[in-house]
Amino acid sequence: MQVPATSSSVALKMVPAVFSPLWLKFASVAGMAVFVSVSIFFIWSGWLRPGWPAQLLSVGTGLLLLWFTSSGAQIARFLGHSLSIGGGWVTIRSRWGEQVYSLSEVHFRVREGLRTIEVRDAAGRQVYAADFRATNADALRAFVESVERQERILRNRDKPRITRAQFVARRAESARHANRESKAFWALVIGLAIIWLAITSGRAGTYKSIFMLFVAAIAILAIYVVGSAIRSMWVGGTTATRFGLVCGSCEGGLVGWGGDLAISTGRCPHCGLPPFKA
């Protein structure tokens, strides 16, 4: 996200110094050391396991942990830095001095999955990163969200919007989808419990054909549940974006109480503007 240089209201906003307290620095370094050690153990022990499935699972787990560690390393580089915003300028301080950028020269990115905030310059180089638990990180997140909201309002000013009736229909579709996923989840839980009881009681072989069909059905349900979770996190975004339950002005999510308020008042709880077509 790039902060528009022409937004005077944004330029006047202040963000106090965002920095990592001592406990967070210690926890980050210690956590990285543990992740690296466990990753190396999984990869090393994987080659010693009999059979390729066990080897693949162990090595894959180790590589996944290494990937998480590499993401954390981006934070570790800036544990001794601080960032503040004021008067349209972004100031990054460290023991080596300070760097000052205008708001139009930097890009902010909030990564909810990794719980980090990244700042890059105009050339794309990462110049700062902070964990959500850093001091004043909430103020920086609120600043980034307000800037993004203003950008979306400007971008969507002349775009067509859905009606209130269409929004209500989308909410009903979202509720039906959530109901289907809930039923699939509980069917999966109950099915796995039955499979476990059948195996532990020694009756799995008594009705082998029926048991195998049942296991196949549970496997399909498991794939569906896991696939839905992955799609929500990485592909389809949140429930609001997947079903179009967003404000037509700022694209803020209108799920739950936000949707109720938008329907009853005709105003978005995030930006205060009309979310639907008049």
XYZ file of C-alpha atoms in Angstrom:
278
model
C 0.000 0.000 0.000
C 1.394 3.387 -0.976
C 0.403 6.433 1.010
C -0.844 9.196 -1.327
C 1.285 12.337 -1.086
C -1.733 14.572 -1.711
C -3.675 13.374 1.331
C -3.250 16.260 3.749
C -5.463 14.661 6.402
C -3.173 11.652 6.481
C -0.033 13.802 6.489
C -1.199 15.527 9.677
C -1.614 12.265 11.571
C 0.975 11.284 14.138
C 2.257 7.827 15.041
C 4.406 7.640 18.197
C 7.650 5.672 18.131
C 7.126 1.985 17.337
C 9.879 -0.162 18.849
C 10.494 -3.660 20.196
C 10.702 -3.832 24.013
C 13.449 -5.897 25.609
C 11.223 -8.893 26.307
C 10.137 -9.041 22.663
C 13.751 -8.875 21.470
C 14.681 -11.765 23.754
C 11.611 -13.793 22.786
C 12.267 -13.245 19.057
C 15.912 -14.353 19.237
C 15.126 -17.317 21.491
C 12.184 -18.344 19.314
C 14.288 -18.255 16.159
C 16.971 -20.377 17.818
C 14.392 -22.961 18.858
C 12.773 -23.026 15.389
C 16.148 -23.475 13.663
C 17.139 -26.276 16.045
C 13.837 -28.124 15.633
C 13.960 -27.646 11.839
C 17.444 -29.127 11.611
C 16.377 -32.037 13.847
C 13.375 -32.871 11.634
C 15.410 -32.667 8.434
C 18.295 -34.715 9.859
C 16.069 -37.369 11.427
C 14.000 -37.612 8.245
C 16.847 -39.255 6.352
C 17.162 -41.876 9.103
C 13.531 -42.931 9.074
C 12.525 -46.105 7.202
C 10.236 -45.586 4.192
C 9.830 -42.550 1.992
C 6.443 -41.384 3.441
C 7.994 -40.890 6.891
C 11.058 -39.260 5.369
C 8.949 -36.901 3.261
C 6.774 -35.903 6.223
C 9.744 -35.245 8.484
C 11.783 -33.288 5.927
C 8.697 -31.329 4.824
C 7.953 -30.359 8.426
C 11.541 -29.198 8.868
C 11.458 -27.112 5.706
C 8.127 -25.547 6.742
C 9.610 -24.554 10.092
C 12.628 -23.088 8.301
C 10.286 -20.993 6.158
C 8.629 -19.598 9.279
C 12.085 -18.883 10.686
C 13.097 -16.975 7.555
C 9.960 -14.843 7.901
C 10.887 -14.109 11.505
C 14.384 -13.135 10.400
C 12.856 -10.136 8.618
C 11.703 -8.891 12.030
C 15.021 -9.715 13.721
C 16.865 -7.330 11.401
C 14.941 -4.380 12.842
C 14.686 -5.280 16.528
C 16.958 -2.344 17.361
C 15.115 0.136 15.124
C 12.184 2.440 15.838
C 9.719 4.159 13.518
C 7.608 7.267 13.984
C 5.344 9.302 11.686
C 4.577 12.991 11.904
C 4.021 15.972 9.640
C 3.979 13.816 6.525
C 7.370 12.244 7.252
C 8.432 8.744 8.297
C 11.500 8.613 10.548
C 13.362 5.357 11.159
C 16.016 5.469 13.888
C 18.709 2.993 14.829
C 22.094 3.086 16.520
C 23.639 3.815 13.118
C 21.633 7.010 12.677
C 18.235 7.860 11.229
C 16.521 7.728 7.843
C 13.731 10.115 6.891
C 11.212 9.446 4.104
C 8.192 11.364 2.905
C 4.934 9.435 3.063
C 4.836 9.250 -0.726
C 8.161 7.370 -0.751
C 7.178 4.400 1.384
C 4.842 1.437 1.128
C 3.190 -0.147 4.165
C 2.065 -3.756 4.311
C 0.196 -5.403 7.166
C 0.574 -9.195 7.117
C -2.173 -10.561 9.353
C -1.058 -14.182 8.963
C 2.483 -13.481 10.176
C 1.304 -10.669 12.481
C 3.854 -8.204 11.147
C 3.962 -4.708 9.644
C 6.474 -4.075 6.858
C 7.716 -0.798 5.387
C 9.448 -0.611 2.000
C 10.953 2.332 0.175
C 10.242 3.416 -3.412
C 12.842 0.923 -4.708
C 11.099 -1.971 -2.945
C 13.761 -2.448 -0.268
C 12.527 -3.355 3.191
C 13.514 -0.527 5.541
C 11.537 -1.491 8.635
C 9.442 -4.291 10.097
C 7.643 -4.670 13.411
C 5.714 -7.357 15.236
C 2.107 -6.709 16.254
C 3.264 -6.918 19.892
C 5.752 -4.059 19.540
C 5.140 -0.873 21.518
C 2.701 1.440 19.663
C 2.266 -1.116 16.856
C -1.517 -0.719 17.211
C -1.184 2.989 16.397
C 0.804 2.168 13.255
C -1.757 -0.435 12.172
C -4.588 2.057 12.709
C -2.687 4.624 10.620
C -2.157 2.155 7.770
C -5.813 1.089 7.871
C -7.006 4.713 7.771
C -4.803 5.458 4.769
C -5.974 2.345 2.948
C -9.586 3.283 3.706
C -9.114 6.743 2.198
C -7.517 5.237 -0.897
C -10.430 2.840 -1.325
C -12.994 5.623 -0.887
C -11.336 7.642 -3.653
C -11.037 4.582 -5.876
C -14.653 3.495 -5.414
C -16.244 6.940 -5.624
C -17.608 6.412 -9.146
C -17.998 2.625 -9.122
C -21.449 0.972 -9.223
C -22.744 -0.463 -5.943
C -25.125 -3.196 -4.937
C -28.549 -2.489 -3.476
C -29.625 -3.186 0.075
C -31.732 -6.144 -1.162
C -28.745 -7.664 -2.972
C -26.659 -7.299 0.179
C -29.315 -9.106 2.231
C -29.358 -11.923 -0.346
C -25.577 -12.245 -0.127
C -25.784 -12.427 3.660
C -28.257 -15.290 3.376
C -25.940 -17.115 0.972
C -23.036 -16.632 3.393
C -25.121 -18.048 6.258
C -26.036 -21.134 4.195
C -22.375 -21.693 3.317
C -21.343 -21.394 6.985
C -24.057 -23.885 7.913
C -22.791 -26.401 5.334
C -19.220 -26.041 6.573
C -20.346 -26.481 10.169
C -22.201 -29.696 9.314
C -19.187 -30.996 7.372
C -16.879 -30.222 10.275
C -19.009 -32.037 12.840
C -19.506 -34.968 10.468
C -15.727 -35.149 10.179
C -15.266 -35.076 13.956
C -17.926 -37.751 14.575
C -16.614 -39.885 11.701
C -13.054 -39.797 12.985
C -14.320 -40.744 16.444
C -16.196 -43.752 14.969
C -13.121 -44.823 12.992
C -10.987 -44.608 16.123
C -13.513 -46.655 18.119
C -13.741 -49.278 15.348
C -9.961 -49.651 15.190
C -9.442 -49.786 18.959
C -12.301 -52.251 19.432
C -10.901 -54.565 16.730
C -14.058 -54.511 14.584
C -12.589 -52.695 11.591
C -11.992 -55.988 9.779
C -15.449 -57.422 10.498
C -17.225 -55.171 8.019
C -14.223 -54.322 5.856
C -16.062 -53.051 2.756
C -18.426 -50.789 4.686
C -15.555 -49.606 6.846
C -13.420 -48.671 3.811
C -16.320 -46.746 2.225
C -16.828 -44.925 5.486
C -13.116 -44.063 5.699
C -13.205 -42.778 2.098
C -16.191 -40.541 2.877
C -14.452 -39.139 5.930
C -11.301 -38.532 3.863
C -13.351 -36.537 1.331
C -14.885 -34.492 4.146
C -11.424 -33.880 5.594
C -10.164 -32.641 2.224
C -13.208 -30.367 1.946
C -12.726 -28.870 5.421
C -8.973 -28.385 5.011
C -9.430 -27.002 1.494
C -12.039 -24.509 2.709
C -9.686 -23.341 5.454
C -6.782 -22.909 3.021
C -9.012 -21.074 0.549
C -10.201 -18.716 3.267
C -6.654 -17.929 4.429
C -4.740 -17.716 1.170
C -7.096 -17.574 -1.819
C -10.553 -16.300 -1.042
C -9.741 -13.903 1.757
C -12.224 -13.283 4.530
C -15.912 -14.166 4.532
C -16.706 -10.527 3.732
C -14.598 -10.445 0.552
C -15.587 -13.949 -0.557
C -19.295 -13.138 -0.502
C -19.105 -9.453 -1.342
C -20.261 -8.336 2.103
C -18.279 -5.109 1.932
C -19.022 -1.397 1.946
C -19.277 0.083 -1.527
C -17.356 3.159 -0.354
C -14.414 1.846 1.717
C -14.639 -1.941 1.134
C -14.774 -2.507 4.878
C -16.202 -5.850 5.959
C -19.914 -5.845 6.835
C -20.242 -9.206 8.576
C -22.202 -9.676 11.786
C -23.060 -6.510 13.705
C -21.458 -4.355 10.996
C -23.884 -5.704 8.424
C -26.832 -5.240 10.788
C -25.858 -1.621 11.389
C -25.391 -0.932 7.676
C -28.820 -2.361 6.850
C -30.638 -0.501 9.631
C -28.924 2.904 9.291
C -27.758 2.963 5.674
C -24.274 3.967 6.866
C -21.016 2.020 6.987
C -19.694 1.582 10.569
C -16.118 1.956 9.274
C -16.251 5.119 7.148
C -19.727 6.544 7.843
C -20.579 6.713 4.136
C -23.507 4.980 2.341
C -22.487 1.369 1.617
C -25.316 0.608 -0.858
C -26.868 2.086 -3.939
C -29.437 4.732 -3.060
